[in-house]
XYZ file of C-alpha atoms in Angstrom:
728
model
C 70.135 -56.894 63.846
C 68.794 -56.722 60.300
C 65.397 -57.313 58.748
C 62.856 -59.056 60.893
C 61.542 -62.435 59.827
C 57.967 -61.678 58.738
C 56.991 -65.360 58.880
C 57.711 -65.772 62.599
C 54.632 -66.147 64.819
C 56.559 -65.312 67.991
C 56.676 -61.702 69.151
C 60.111 -60.131 68.826
C 60.599 -59.266 72.553
C 59.854 -62.890 73.463
C 62.434 -64.131 70.947
C 65.030 -61.756 72.352
C 64.229 -62.725 75.946
C 64.562 -66.423 75.159
C 67.833 -65.799 73.370
C 69.346 -63.937 76.347
C 68.195 -66.534 78.866
C 69.527 -69.413 76.777
C 72.798 -67.758 75.806
C 73.821 -66.199 79.111
C 71.646 -67.993 81.695
C 70.435 -64.655 83.043
C 67.069 -63.185 83.962
C 66.064 -61.334 80.805
C 63.405 -59.321 82.639
C 66.150 -57.296 84.336
C 68.629 -57.276 81.445
C 66.488 -56.670 78.356
C 65.760 -52.955 78.006
C 64.202 -52.706 74.573
C 63.456 -54.739 71.446
C 63.287 -53.151 68.012
C 60.104 -54.512 66.518
C 59.623 -53.430 62.927
C 62.606 -52.319 60.833
C 65.527 -53.648 62.871
C 66.040 -57.088 64.365
C 67.954 -56.243 67.504
C 67.646 -55.378 71.153
C 69.197 -53.308 73.929
C 70.385 -55.066 77.069
C 72.450 -54.413 80.179
C 75.483 -56.689 79.926
C 78.811 -57.086 81.669
C 82.023 -56.997 79.631
C 82.307 -60.761 79.990
C 78.758 -61.241 78.734
C 79.471 -58.970 75.763
C 82.468 -61.120 74.783
C 80.494 -64.326 75.193
C 77.508 -63.163 73.179
C 79.702 -61.615 70.463
C 81.308 -64.975 69.785
C 77.993 -66.686 69.096
C 77.246 -67.672 65.519
C 73.802 -66.083 65.391
C 74.993 -62.723 66.714
C 75.995 -60.267 63.997
C 77.236 -57.297 66.012
C 77.404 -55.962 69.554
C 78.277 -52.327 70.192
C 77.959 -50.043 73.221
C 75.285 -47.398 73.632
C 77.279 -44.190 73.114
C 76.461 -40.533 73.515
C 75.925 -38.482 70.371
C 76.428 -34.722 70.250
C 74.780 -31.904 68.302
C 76.854 -30.183 65.666
C 75.460 -26.877 66.297
C 66.916 -14.538 56.880
C 70.114 -14.073 55.089
C 71.256 -17.537 54.133
C 68.587 -18.478 51.578
C 68.982 -15.204 49.698
C 72.746 -15.715 49.699
C 72.152 -19.057 47.969
C 70.151 -17.218 45.270
C 67.038 -18.967 46.566
C 64.573 -16.071 46.966
C 61.030 -16.118 48.320
C 59.781 -15.923 44.732
C 61.598 -19.056 43.577
C 59.569 -21.456 41.421
C 57.826 -24.117 43.511
C 55.471 -27.054 43.074
C 53.532 -26.081 46.183
C 51.018 -28.905 46.113
C 53.809 -31.486 46.054
C 56.011 -29.536 48.477
C 53.152 -29.560 51.004
C 53.176 -33.373 50.825
C 56.896 -33.597 51.631
C 57.476 -34.689 55.237
C 60.844 -33.943 56.813
C 61.742 -35.968 59.891
C 63.976 -34.021 62.269
C 65.973 -36.070 64.782
C 67.072 -33.494 67.332
C 66.169 -31.865 70.670
C 62.480 -31.357 69.899
C 60.600 -28.226 68.906
C 58.782 -25.222 70.418
C 55.444 -25.569 68.600
C 53.786 -22.244 69.472
C 56.228 -20.098 67.480
C 55.002 -18.271 64.373
C 57.522 -20.263 62.332
C 55.408 -23.372 62.938
C 51.894 -21.994 62.582
C 49.608 -24.046 60.332
C 47.411 -21.191 59.177
C 46.299 -21.928 55.625
C 47.700 -25.463 55.579
C 45.658 -28.493 54.570
C 45.444 -31.737 56.526
C 48.538 -33.975 56.529
C 49.091 -36.108 53.413
C 47.279 -39.438 53.413
C 50.559 -41.378 53.342
C 51.419 -40.131 56.843
C 51.348 -42.927 59.428
C 52.852 -41.071 62.389
C 51.448 -40.052 65.722
C 51.067 -37.119 68.084
C 48.841 -38.702 70.717
C 49.224 -39.046 74.466
C 51.598 -36.102 74.887
C 51.543 -33.723 77.833
C 51.771 -29.985 77.215
C 52.282 -30.455 73.493
C 49.951 -30.201 70.513
C 50.652 -30.915 66.867
C 49.033 -29.096 63.954
C 49.049 -29.251 60.165
C 52.661 -27.984 60.081
C 54.086 -30.152 62.891
C 52.163 -33.284 61.988
C 53.910 -35.718 64.310
C 56.023 -35.685 67.448
C 57.697 -38.387 69.525
C 60.382 -38.480 72.203
C 62.839 -41.187 73.253
C 64.671 -41.884 76.509
C 65.118 -45.600 77.010
C 67.279 -45.213 80.108
C 64.545 -43.163 81.799
C 67.026 -40.667 83.226
C 66.054 -36.999 83.006
C 67.635 -33.896 84.461
C 65.684 -31.094 86.111
C 66.066 -29.026 82.947
C 64.595 -31.698 80.659
C 60.972 -31.386 79.523
C 59.574 -34.912 79.206
C 57.815 -34.402 75.892
C 58.786 -33.446 72.328
C 58.970 -29.833 73.525
C 62.443 -28.387 72.995
C 64.439 -27.824 76.178
C 67.634 -26.708 74.482
C 66.689 -24.761 71.351
C 68.816 -26.672 68.856
C 65.961 -28.683 67.330
C 63.708 -25.639 67.030
C 66.467 -23.746 65.229
C 67.117 -26.646 62.828
C 63.444 -27.300 62.050
C 62.753 -23.653 61.215
C 65.715 -23.540 58.791
C 64.167 -26.472 56.944
C 60.462 -25.688 56.874
C 59.764 -22.590 58.971
C 57.049 -20.197 57.805
C 57.814 -16.717 56.527
C 57.990 -14.424 59.584
C 58.659 -10.738 58.962
C 60.758 -8.478 61.202
C 62.590 -11.411 62.782
C 65.845 -10.386 64.465
C 68.237 -11.025 67.318
C 68.251 -7.784 69.311
C 68.365 -5.826 66.063
C 70.894 -8.109 64.349
C 69.855 -10.087 61.265
C 66.714 -8.021 60.798
C 64.489 -9.377 58.036
C 62.094 -12.149 57.083
C 62.960 -15.493 58.634
C 61.963 -18.474 56.514
C 62.707 -22.099 55.907
C 63.795 -23.493 52.570
C 60.540 -25.411 52.055
C 57.945 -23.487 54.099
C 55.020 -25.505 52.712
C 56.464 -28.842 53.852
C 55.504 -30.735 56.996
C 57.677 -31.422 60.022
C 57.833 -34.677 61.976
C 59.663 -34.325 65.291
C 61.742 -37.107 66.848
C 63.272 -35.856 70.085
C 66.430 -37.835 70.851
C 68.630 -35.067 72.296
C 68.452 -34.157 75.981
C 70.583 -31.907 78.146
C 73.291 -34.603 78.359
C 73.259 -35.513 74.672
C 71.620 -38.429 72.881
C 71.979 -42.205 73.064
C 72.488 -44.657 70.214
C 69.519 -46.754 71.328
C 67.208 -43.740 71.063
C 68.560 -42.733 67.649
C 67.933 -46.209 66.228
C 64.459 -46.152 67.798
C 63.745 -42.805 66.131
C 64.969 -43.995 62.732
C 62.702 -47.014 63.036
C 59.668 -44.832 63.760
C 60.511 -42.256 61.071
C 60.703 -45.020 58.465
C 57.363 -46.494 59.605
C 55.785 -43.030 59.722
C 56.614 -42.545 56.017
C 58.762 -39.421 56.171
C 60.460 -38.387 52.914
C 63.651 -36.812 54.263
C 65.546 -37.314 57.524
C 67.704 -34.487 58.888
C 70.109 -35.229 61.722
C 72.528 -32.577 62.952
C 74.656 -34.646 65.299
C 77.390 -37.249 65.309
C 79.228 -39.847 67.376
C 82.724 -38.753 66.441
C 85.046 -40.641 64.120
C 84.073 -44.307 64.045
C 86.289 -46.965 62.499
C 83.404 -49.293 61.636
C 80.400 -48.513 59.450
C 78.319 -51.157 61.205
C 78.898 -49.868 64.733
C 77.375 -46.447 64.290
C 73.685 -45.802 64.989
C 73.344 -43.067 62.357
C 75.033 -45.204 59.696
C 72.835 -48.221 60.445
C 69.642 -46.166 60.713
C 70.302 -44.191 57.526
C 71.029 -47.406 55.604
C 67.596 -48.732 56.508
C 66.074 -45.385 55.514
C 67.869 -45.548 52.161
C 66.407 -49.009 51.544
C 62.947 -47.489 51.922
C 63.709 -44.583 49.583
C 64.265 -42.035 52.365
C 67.251 -39.700 52.069
C 69.301 -38.843 55.183
C 71.236 -35.590 55.476
C 73.910 -35.252 58.179
C 76.217 -32.581 59.538
C 79.949 -33.019 58.948
C 80.930 -32.142 62.520
C 82.714 -29.248 64.199
C 86.188 -30.761 64.592
C 88.062 -28.613 62.044
C 90.373 -27.400 60.748
C 92.381 -30.603 61.282
C 92.153 -33.064 58.421
C 90.430 -36.411 58.779
C 87.910 -35.103 61.332
C 84.751 -35.357 59.201
C 81.912 -37.412 60.706
C 78.898 -39.194 59.184
C 80.937 -40.550 56.310
C 78.822 -43.383 54.924
C 78.319 -43.011 51.161
C 74.507 -43.288 51.301
C 74.118 -40.070 53.351
C 74.718 -36.471 52.295
C 77.403 -34.990 54.562
C 77.337 -31.210 54.841
C 80.158 -28.810 55.725
C 79.603 -25.264 57.019
C 80.434 -22.142 55.047
C 79.906 -18.427 55.489
C 77.435 -15.989 53.992
C 78.236 -12.367 53.245
C 76.808 -11.284 56.598
C 79.667 -10.611 59.003
C 79.029 -9.616 62.611
C 81.813 -7.897 64.536
C 82.263 -6.574 68.068
C 84.690 -3.857 69.149
C 86.687 -3.558 72.366
C 88.000 -0.053 72.976
C 90.740 0.480 75.566
C 91.292 3.559 77.677
C 94.325 4.454 75.538
C 92.056 4.550 72.444
C 93.317 1.224 71.044
C 90.478 -0.722 69.431
C 90.334 -4.492 68.920
C 87.909 -6.422 66.733
C 86.254 -9.637 67.871
C 83.623 -11.827 66.222
C 81.530 -12.715 69.246
C 77.820 -11.872 69.147
C 77.254 -9.178 71.762
C 73.585 -8.234 71.936
C 74.041 -5.917 74.929
C 74.343 -2.161 74.610
C 77.766 -0.551 74.789
C 79.256 -0.677 78.279
C 80.653 2.342 80.085
C 84.428 2.450 80.380
C 85.203 0.059 83.228
C 88.360 -1.125 84.949
C 90.010 -4.187 83.418
C 91.100 -7.063 85.659
C 92.780 -10.340 84.783
C 90.887 -13.362 86.180
C 94.161 -14.905 87.312
C 94.701 -11.910 89.615
C 91.316 -12.129 91.350
C 90.922 -15.709 92.646
C 88.235 -16.346 95.236
C 90.560 -17.185 98.107
C 87.592 -17.667 100.438
C 86.753 -20.751 98.395
C 90.428 -21.806 98.225
C 90.562 -21.107 94.489
C 94.027 -20.881 92.932
C 95.157 -18.313 90.351
C 95.574 -21.103 87.833
C 91.909 -22.038 88.276
C 90.438 -18.543 88.456
C 92.105 -17.448 85.199
C 89.888 -19.921 83.298
C 86.579 -18.525 84.638
C 85.000 -21.988 84.425
C 83.554 -22.221 87.958
C 80.878 -19.824 89.147
C 82.700 -19.460 92.489
C 86.179 -18.989 91.037
C 86.288 -15.154 91.049
C 86.381 -12.777 94.028
C 83.316 -10.570 93.700
C 84.956 -7.878 95.852
C 87.625 -7.420 93.179
C 85.498 -8.048 90.087
C 82.192 -6.239 90.650
C 81.672 -3.434 88.148
C 84.769 -4.385 86.143
C 85.539 -6.130 82.841
C 87.281 -9.445 83.515
C 89.801 -11.104 81.173
C 89.539 -14.908 81.029
C 91.846 -17.501 79.462
C 89.248 -20.122 78.527
C 85.977 -20.274 76.620
C 82.940 -19.982 78.898
C 79.417 -18.573 78.617
C 80.057 -15.929 81.309
C 78.553 -17.496 84.426
C 81.628 -16.908 86.607
C 81.970 -13.271 85.549
C 78.237 -12.649 85.932
C 78.138 -14.255 89.394
C 81.012 -12.048 90.532
C 79.238 -8.919 89.301
C 81.409 -8.133 86.256
C 80.056 -5.703 83.675
C 81.786 -7.515 80.820
C 84.207 -10.258 79.819
C 87.048 -10.667 77.329
C 88.152 -14.184 76.380
C 91.715 -14.638 75.178
C 92.314 -17.290 72.531
C 94.648 -18.421 69.798
C 94.816 -17.298 66.191
C 92.414 -19.892 64.809
C 89.807 -19.955 67.552
C 87.032 -17.418 67.830
C 83.389 -17.787 68.713
C 80.180 -16.625 67.105
C 77.988 -17.323 70.110
C 76.362 -14.870 72.423
C 77.181 -14.698 76.122
C 75.356 -14.044 79.369
C 76.919 -10.564 79.628
C 78.734 -8.152 77.289
C 81.706 -10.132 75.961
C 84.021 -10.758 73.039
C 86.784 -13.115 71.956
C 90.221 -11.865 70.863
C 93.111 -13.689 69.172
C 96.807 -13.935 70.016
C 97.939 -10.557 68.746
C 95.092 -8.721 70.467
C 95.677 -10.777 73.633
C 99.324 -9.727 73.736
C 98.469 -6.041 73.306
C 95.658 -6.293 75.850
C 97.862 -7.835 78.548
C 100.634 -5.354 77.847
C 98.145 -2.521 78.372
C 96.877 -4.183 81.549
C 100.274 -4.123 83.295
C 101.318 -0.600 82.264
C 102.561 1.293 85.336
C 100.944 4.466 86.749
C 97.623 3.975 84.994
C 94.311 2.254 85.649
C 93.444 0.060 82.642
C 89.915 0.579 81.367
C 87.866 -0.653 78.433
C 84.438 -0.562 76.832
C 82.688 -3.360 74.915
C 80.517 -2.217 72.025
C 77.314 -3.846 70.807
C 77.872 -6.049 67.743
C 77.024 -4.724 64.302
C 76.758 -6.169 60.812
C 79.214 -5.655 57.967
C 79.629 -7.131 54.487
C 81.981 -10.105 54.108
C 83.526 -9.766 50.673
C 85.338 -13.108 50.896
C 82.205 -15.246 51.306
C 81.576 -18.035 50.792
C 84.412 -19.931 52.467
C 84.504 -22.972 54.699
C 84.840 -21.863 58.313
C 87.593 -23.401 60.362
C 85.379 -25.272 62.838
C 83.832 -27.304 60.001
C 85.306 -30.816 60.046
C 87.626 -31.686 57.171
C 88.073 -34.755 55.053
C 89.261 -37.124 53.985
C 87.196 -40.069 55.078
C 89.305 -41.987 57.604
C 87.535 -45.311 57.008
C 87.409 -45.163 53.219
C 89.509 -42.302 51.805
C 88.284 -43.215 48.315
C 84.879 -41.763 49.306
C 85.119 -37.963 49.271
C 83.665 -36.331 52.390
C 82.181 -33.860 53.073
C 79.923 -33.954 50.030
C 79.207 -30.244 49.796
C 78.867 -27.088 51.863
C 75.940 -24.938 52.995
C 75.531 -21.816 55.144
C 76.382 -22.569 58.767
C 77.618 -19.299 60.248
C 75.545 -16.590 61.970
C 72.242 -18.217 61.032
C 69.119 -16.523 62.418
C 66.331 -19.012 63.095
C 63.583 -19.838 65.589
C 64.399 -20.495 69.234
C 62.834 -22.149 72.265
C 61.342 -20.038 75.050
C 62.789 -22.494 77.543
C 66.451 -21.537 77.144
C 68.487 -18.364 76.984
C 70.355 -17.456 73.782
C 73.656 -17.975 75.614
C 72.691 -21.415 77.020
C 73.475 -20.012 80.489
C 71.020 -20.719 83.294
C 71.938 -17.339 84.787
C 70.832 -15.563 81.625
C 67.149 -14.605 82.031
C 66.656 -13.462 78.427
C 64.028 -15.334 76.401
C 63.315 -14.696 72.732
C 61.848 -16.296 69.613
C 64.946 -16.081 67.383
C 68.598 -16.766 67.963
C 71.780 -16.671 65.878
C 73.872 -19.856 65.904
C 76.854 -21.255 64.009
C 77.820 -24.849 63.318
C 77.464 -27.659 60.828
C 74.203 -28.241 62.708
C 72.976 -25.167 60.851
C 74.376 -26.126 57.439
C 72.771 -29.586 57.560
C 69.148 -28.308 57.598
C 69.891 -26.018 54.654
C 70.833 -29.118 52.663
C 67.820 -31.013 54.049
C 65.518 -28.283 52.770
C 67.308 -28.299 49.408
C 66.801 -32.071 49.175
C 63.099 -31.652 49.975
C 62.889 -28.922 47.324
C 64.410 -31.210 44.680
C 62.126 -34.056 45.715
C 59.087 -31.811 45.278
C 60.007 -31.539 41.569
C 61.078 -35.193 41.240
C 59.080 -37.299 43.757
C 60.225 -40.595 42.241
C 63.959 -39.896 42.427
C 66.031 -42.127 44.694
C 68.065 -40.703 47.598
C 71.227 -41.238 45.511
C 69.764 -39.337 42.551
C 68.831 -36.349 44.749
C 72.250 -36.455 46.380
C 73.915 -36.532 42.953
C 71.842 -33.576 41.727
C 72.849 -31.486 44.744
C 76.536 -32.379 44.390
C 76.930 -31.958 40.626
C 75.191 -28.581 40.550
C 76.961 -27.099 43.587
C 78.555 -23.699 43.015
C 82.335 -23.606 42.846
C 84.102 -22.189 45.917
C 87.445 -20.423 46.071
C 90.620 -22.324 46.870
C 92.150 -19.045 48.055
C 89.801 -18.731 51.031
C 89.593 -22.434 51.944
C 93.023 -24.039 51.923
C 91.535 -27.496 52.478
C 89.756 -27.221 49.128
C 87.452 -30.184 48.522
C 88.301 -31.678 51.907
C 86.739 -28.529 53.330
C 83.764 -27.925 51.065
C 83.314 -31.064 48.944
C 81.784 -30.176 45.570
C 81.140 -26.595 46.652
C 78.239 -24.444 47.849
C 74.793 -25.987 47.592
C 72.612 -24.629 44.780
C 68.968 -25.662 45.302
C 67.632 -24.040 42.125
C 70.283 -25.634 39.907
C 69.721 -29.048 41.479
C 66.212 -29.450 40.089
C 67.678 -29.691 36.573
C 71.037 -31.523 36.762
C 70.795 -33.143 33.326
C 72.598 -36.301 34.449
C 72.638 -38.096 37.798
C 74.925 -40.723 39.292
C 72.317 -43.069 40.724
C 72.968 -45.909 43.161
C 70.815 -48.539 44.815
C 70.935 -51.157 47.546
C 73.039 -53.512 45.414
C 75.680 -50.806 44.862
C 76.051 -50.109 48.561
C 76.106 -53.783 49.537
C 78.779 -54.438 46.912
C 80.736 -51.513 48.337
C 80.521 -52.928 51.879
C 81.495 -56.385 50.667
C 84.486 -54.756 48.984
C 85.381 -53.292 52.394
C 85.809 -56.895 53.611
C 82.657 -57.048 55.701
C 81.413 -60.617 55.885
C 78.008 -62.051 55.049
C 77.354 -62.399 58.757
C 78.304 -58.815 59.527
C 76.228 -57.404 56.685
C 73.142 -59.279 57.770
C 73.013 -56.591 60.483
C 71.715 -54.066 57.956
C 70.620 -56.136 54.960
C 68.729 -58.969 56.624
C 70.374 -61.194 54.012
C 72.613 -63.885 55.501
C 74.569 -64.270 52.265
C 74.513 -60.682 50.956
C 78.008 -60.764 49.448
C 77.241 -64.055 47.761
C 74.103 -62.556 46.230
C 75.453 -59.151 45.232
C 79.188 -59.667 44.814
C 81.619 -56.883 45.633
C 83.220 -53.823 44.096
C 86.068 -51.562 45.110
C 85.229 -48.290 46.794
C 86.712 -46.430 43.810
C 83.984 -47.876 41.595
C 81.019 -46.998 43.802
C 78.774 -44.893 41.563
C 79.272 -41.513 43.240
C 79.570 -38.068 41.578
C 83.062 -37.575 43.015
C 86.454 -39.282 43.042
C 89.147 -39.516 45.682
C 92.436 -41.335 45.040
C 94.866 -41.970 47.914
C 98.309 -42.123 46.300
C 101.593 -42.993 48.009
C 104.053 -40.112 47.424
C 106.679 -41.195 44.948
C 108.601 -40.149 41.857
C 107.138 -43.192 40.122
C 104.172 -42.478 37.833
C 100.802 -43.937 38.851
C 97.813 -44.990 36.762
C 94.282 -45.327 38.152
C 91.050 -46.032 36.304
C 87.500 -46.010 37.672
C 84.072 -46.725 36.225
C 80.907 -44.674 36.498
C 77.409 -44.685 35.018
C 75.110 -41.707 34.543
C 71.369 -41.555 34.003
C 69.755 -39.010 31.722
C 67.146 -36.979 33.636
C 67.233 -33.991 31.260
C 66.163 -33.607 27.668
C 64.791 -36.534 25.694
C 67.604 -36.294 23.147
C 70.835 -34.860 24.470
C 74.590 -35.085 24.067
C 77.223 -34.352 26.691
C 80.920 -33.752 26.054
C 83.558 -34.291 28.755
C 85.529 -31.217 29.810
C 88.547 -31.759 32.042
C 90.485 -29.252 34.124
C 93.710 -30.760 35.420
C 97.091 -29.628 36.761
C 100.097 -29.968 34.399
C 101.579 -32.964 36.251
C 98.528 -35.105 35.505
C 96.809 -36.587 32.493
C 93.106 -37.358 32.777
C 91.129 -39.132 30.054
C 87.468 -40.076 29.810
C 86.387 -43.001 27.649
C 84.107 -42.352 25.879
C 84.429 -38.587 25.963
C 80.970 -38.028 24.460
C 77.697 -39.409 25.801
C 74.543 -39.309 23.656
C 71.055 -40.092 24.957
C 67.789 -40.682 23.132
C 65.516 -41.248 26.141
C 64.965 -39.958 29.650
C 66.114 -42.636 32.087
C 68.713 -44.004 29.677
C 71.983 -45.049 31.340
C 75.484 -44.673 29.916
C 78.810 -45.777 31.387
C 82.271 -44.271 31.132
C 85.783 -44.850 32.460
C 87.971 -42.173 34.009
C 91.731 -42.735 33.682
C 94.191 -40.701 35.763
C 97.953 -40.749 35.259
C 100.656 -38.671 36.888
C 103.171 -38.279 39.698
C 102.395 -37.390 43.339
C 105.680 -35.870 44.438
C 105.908 -33.972 47.740
C 102.477 -32.345 47.629
C 99.697 -32.821 50.146
C 96.869 -32.969 47.626
C 95.974 -32.091 44.067
C 92.500 -31.460 42.682
C 90.957 -31.519 39.221
C 87.486 -31.551 37.732
C 85.433 -33.362 35.133
C 82.377 -31.623 33.692
C 79.810 -33.075 31.346
C 78.781 -30.178 29.111
C 75.409 -30.346 27.411
C 73.354 -27.779 25.549
C 71.623 -26.649 28.746
C 73.293 -28.553 31.565
C 76.707 -28.799 33.095
C 77.781 -31.616 35.379
C 80.494 -30.440 37.708
C 82.291 -32.393 40.360
C 85.669 -32.572 41.991
C 88.420 -35.149 41.962
C 90.977 -35.298 44.777
C 94.340 -37.004 44.679
C 95.733 -36.910 48.219
C 98.879 -38.506 49.529
C 99.773 -37.751 53.148
C 96.613 -35.818 53.941
C 97.093 -36.692 57.588
C 100.440 -34.884 57.887
C 100.561 -32.164 60.537
C 102.373 -29.957 58.027
C 99.145 -29.492 56.086
C 97.329 -28.304 59.202
C 100.149 -25.989 60.206
C 100.253 -24.520 56.717
C 96.523 -23.813 56.835
C 96.917 -22.073 60.172
C 99.864 -20.061 58.894
C 97.883 -18.828 55.901
C 95.011 -17.536 58.019
C 95.027 -13.835 58.805
C 94.579 -12.822 62.408
C 91.225 -11.225 61.630
C 90.007 -14.123 59.476
C 86.338 -14.615 60.412
C 86.535 -18.300 59.550
C 88.320 -19.161 62.779
C 85.648 -20.469 65.115
C 85.135 -22.645 68.142
C 81.591 -24.003 68.048
C 80.053 -26.105 70.792
C 76.846 -26.816 68.872
């Protein structure tokens, strides 16, 4: 793969067919599935393991990697970010910004996507919305495509860009949804739903189906989005932790987008709170963690003895009558030969005995959407969990999630002699979360496992209890037994934080259309609002530079810009060869042309220094350059906040500019001792007359130690709302 040869007169599929037939002596008509024709030079083929090894060893082959499944990382939030409806906008430019959304599609008839009052698409747009069944674009949704190279669809899949699942609709409306008054989820989250850039256009690239998404489809979608001339790409999914930058479809696709001046924003993943779980870690993308807003939604469980427990599940159903409690392990469906050990989990719809469950509230030991309880006729469900796992989803019946302490008290009440245990589940209600914002526990943590010198995630954005548009094809609980259909749903996940950052990037670009992806990324990072170390023990490995600040990002003063040469030098410094890098550069001698640099010297607005724990002092120096995008004549003075065991110097400590676009370089020198601490953080700010550059420096040693994770769990209170399991 790599750039295509524009001088070749032979069509790409023919070249690929000839290559396969010559290399493997096979019939390419049955093996070749797809050829990438414009941006990427590569193809998809059905190969045996032996054929993979043979073709990988060939000189002209850069890389071979399997087609993997990718998974989604699935109102109040914009106001919480101090980004009101009345915020200053360049509406004419904002309406020319096109955001490409790679996700599960969209439900186009919703009010959030109406094109009333919108002009025709911008002239630069080269995309398409033709030949689709049961789907029409408009001046808001200006393009729509879908991808399924393997041709395999389930009964639930809609074979068009129409959203089967709801995830893509939710994401798209967070980015560019219209203002819709009185939006709510059964009375919760009542208010005006809106996207961050409601005047912008949406281009839909449906790559997610009911069984996930495939690498081949993601690369296909990136190729089309680049050709279609989108300005921003938002992708709320990931492949997990990959040990190779060049064997990840999102990394490869986003690199090509970066080359064309298109910024890619990605979700960090929902694998927290363990360290080293962050996904989408390439330095040319913006990786977004999930944090809370001050809207807290709680659900109460009241027992017959008047004890009351608090859960964080979204229960949209009215309060239940007091009903008998039963433990799922005590009511196995023996007619179906179900064991107690199986029934207690409530994972199979036939696992519970309806004769013993009907009209009762059932207690389950495993997360589930409620299908088993609903099938057996239960009036409600309680899910027992551990101290760091709760859920903000809704269920197919009245339900809530309780932690260890509540579980213990609940089971003790259940087995009390000479009494019939009863309970009632209340409808959820909203309260004020005084501790917000904090990084929620499901949000994947850094550091970057491939290159720990690159701080990930980059920043945080709202990703908890987000009200946004929803498909009419799916229930809010994702259960097929749930007949409810509605236009708005509340979801949690880094899938929800990612589109907030995508909208913020589009907002910045509307003020600065010529800025590079790296410049926009830098502006968002350096102007992020500081978050509290007391509520997020992972600190920068949890929230990066802090909470995104769209308004501040339009005037950062200085930016840490980077271009293709910077990223190629970085990859060469990671010991990728010329041959390997031709996969994404199209240059067979990229490292020879560009040279290499260490990852510490990649021009990013953050620092991360892995240090071996020792009593011996260390000394590290790194180089950076900043570009003046503020006042014509300006001076910035370095301000350093550092712990007492470290010395940090900046040379020079004052930067003076006489022109916009002028570039200045500086060196950061860090000295100190890393002795028996998991991580230490500090900050460097460039203080000007009107601007402040703020970013974080991390100095981790054994960030991967289990002690750090255990300590974070120990510090969490039992009722901490940041403890979440999220399947989005």
